[in-house]
Amino acid sequence: MKPTRRPANPCFSSGPCAKRPGWSPAVLSGALLGRSHRSAPGTARLVEVIERSRTLLQMPADYRLGIVAGSDTGAVELALWSLLGARGVDLLSWENFGEGWVEDVTRQLKPVDYRLLQAPYGKLPDLEAVDPERDTVFVWNGTTSGVRVPNGDWIATDRRGLTICDATSAAFAMRLPWDKLDVVTWSWQKALGGEAAHGMLALSPRAVERLESYTPPWPLPKLFRLTSKGKLIEGVFQGETINTPSMLCVEDAIDSLKWAESVGGLNGLVARAEGNLAAVAAWEEGSSWARFLAEVPATRSCTSIQLAIVDPWFTALSPEARFQTVRAMTARLEAEGVGYDLASHRASPPGIRIWAGATVEQSDVAALLPWLDWAWEQQMDAAKAA
Ligand SMILES: Cc1ncc(COP(=O)(O)O)c(C=O)c1O
């Protein structure tokens, strides 16, 4: 049966993610356009992004938070290039983005003493194998598999290595244990539905100590340089960005942060994302064809929810035919205007991925789910007819 109810907002992309409920371009009307970001009001806007983010995320007062170029990718690479090499590093990966950081460290930052702790899509590597004497690089939430670390219990409080955590699809939807994290990064385009191109970099006092006491053996481009004459450039963490940011994006980021405050801050954001996950979980329990790709319930993402298609007809198809089937399903959903960008990432097993972070309304998730069944049935009918 074709459902009658449609999501009010059909945007379920895992990045750029849905704008916050009620957003319109009018929220940008006060943007400081045509002015220098280094003017007093320009710097004030940048500081506002930093301070509102810090408060919302309940970041310790002695952590630095700065705005950097290149979105989350820029922030992670800045950290890897600036910090790694002082100790060995454990690289955790279980999906495409963690894999990207492995690639950087093992192929670009040679020679670094590294260990790989990897797992296939749907699983986590053995977190207990992480060595607290070594640095650790990991994503908090694997955006392309829908598998997140359940908590930070596996990270030693008295570790000597630094933990570098790519939290771009976790921040503002999941609680981050700051005492376990030395470097945390995220991008504006993700969980608060901001605009792309800008990244955030949080540093613990121990990460700053490393920056001030260690010089990596490779060159650092200007965009990555956080120290001058062996001292941290504090201005970067006080709104003095290394290069020019878009003041339009800054205005949008401030709007998204104010919205986040209005829904109850971090508690409200986490509750909204977890509520969305619960709605999908209730549907998945009764589904004959879809299962969470995340095998262990505690590791199921509440932002990038990834569903595997387990129907025997589908699993018997070739990888290419599975990919094409999913594309055909998502094309039907797009043609109906009920759900955009729902195909899994090209690197992950063909399936459905629903972004369910806090900017997505639970009523929209609930309205989407019968449409997934409809698209699947349409696809089965088409296969039988062929
Ligand atoms: C875990 C993770 N890391 C890094 C990225 C790259 O982020 P950006 O494109 O904002 O640099 C993404 C984007 O989806 C991601 O999900």
Tab-separated table of C-alpha atoms and ligand atoms in Angstrom, residues 14 70-73 97 101 139 141 143 166 168-169 187 189-190, ligand 1:
chain	number	residue	atom	x	y	z
A	14	SER	CA	24.270	12.292	6.313
A	70	GLY	CA	38.672	22.363	5.699
A	71	SER	CA	35.689	21.239	7.754
A	72	ASP	CA	36.153	18.106	9.870
A	73	THR	CA	38.714	16.719	7.439
A	97	PHE	CA	36.225	7.587	7.528
A	101	TRP	CA	42.753	8.353	8.701
A	139	VAL	CA	35.937	8.100	14.924
A	141	ASN	CA	30.569	7.403	15.258
A	143	THR	CA	29.087	7.538	9.687
A	166	ASP	CA	36.879	12.443	14.960
A	168	THR	CA	31.848	14.910	13.458
A	169	SER	CA	28.765	12.711	13.343
A	187	SER	CA	32.234	20.109	11.191
A	189	GLN	CA	27.674	20.756	8.200
A	190	LYS	CA	26.776	17.764	10.345
B	1	LIG	C1	33.264	10.472	10.685
B	1	LIG	C2	33.507	11.475	9.616
B	1	LIG	N1	34.735	11.993	9.474
B	1	LIG	C3	35.001	12.922	8.543
B	1	LIG	C4	34.034	13.359	7.671
B	1	LIG	C5	34.379	14.409	6.654
B	1	LIG	O1	33.752	15.563	7.061
B	1	LIG	P1	33.870	16.929	6.234
B	1	LIG	O2	33.385	16.606	4.858
B	1	LIG	O3	32.996	17.858	6.990
B	1	LIG	O4	35.298	17.305	6.243
B	1	LIG	C6	32.756	12.863	7.773
B	1	LIG	C7	31.695	13.311	6.820
B	1	LIG	O5	30.700	12.670	6.616
B	1	LIG	C8	32.472	11.908	8.767
B	1	LIG	O6	31.251	11.427	8.905
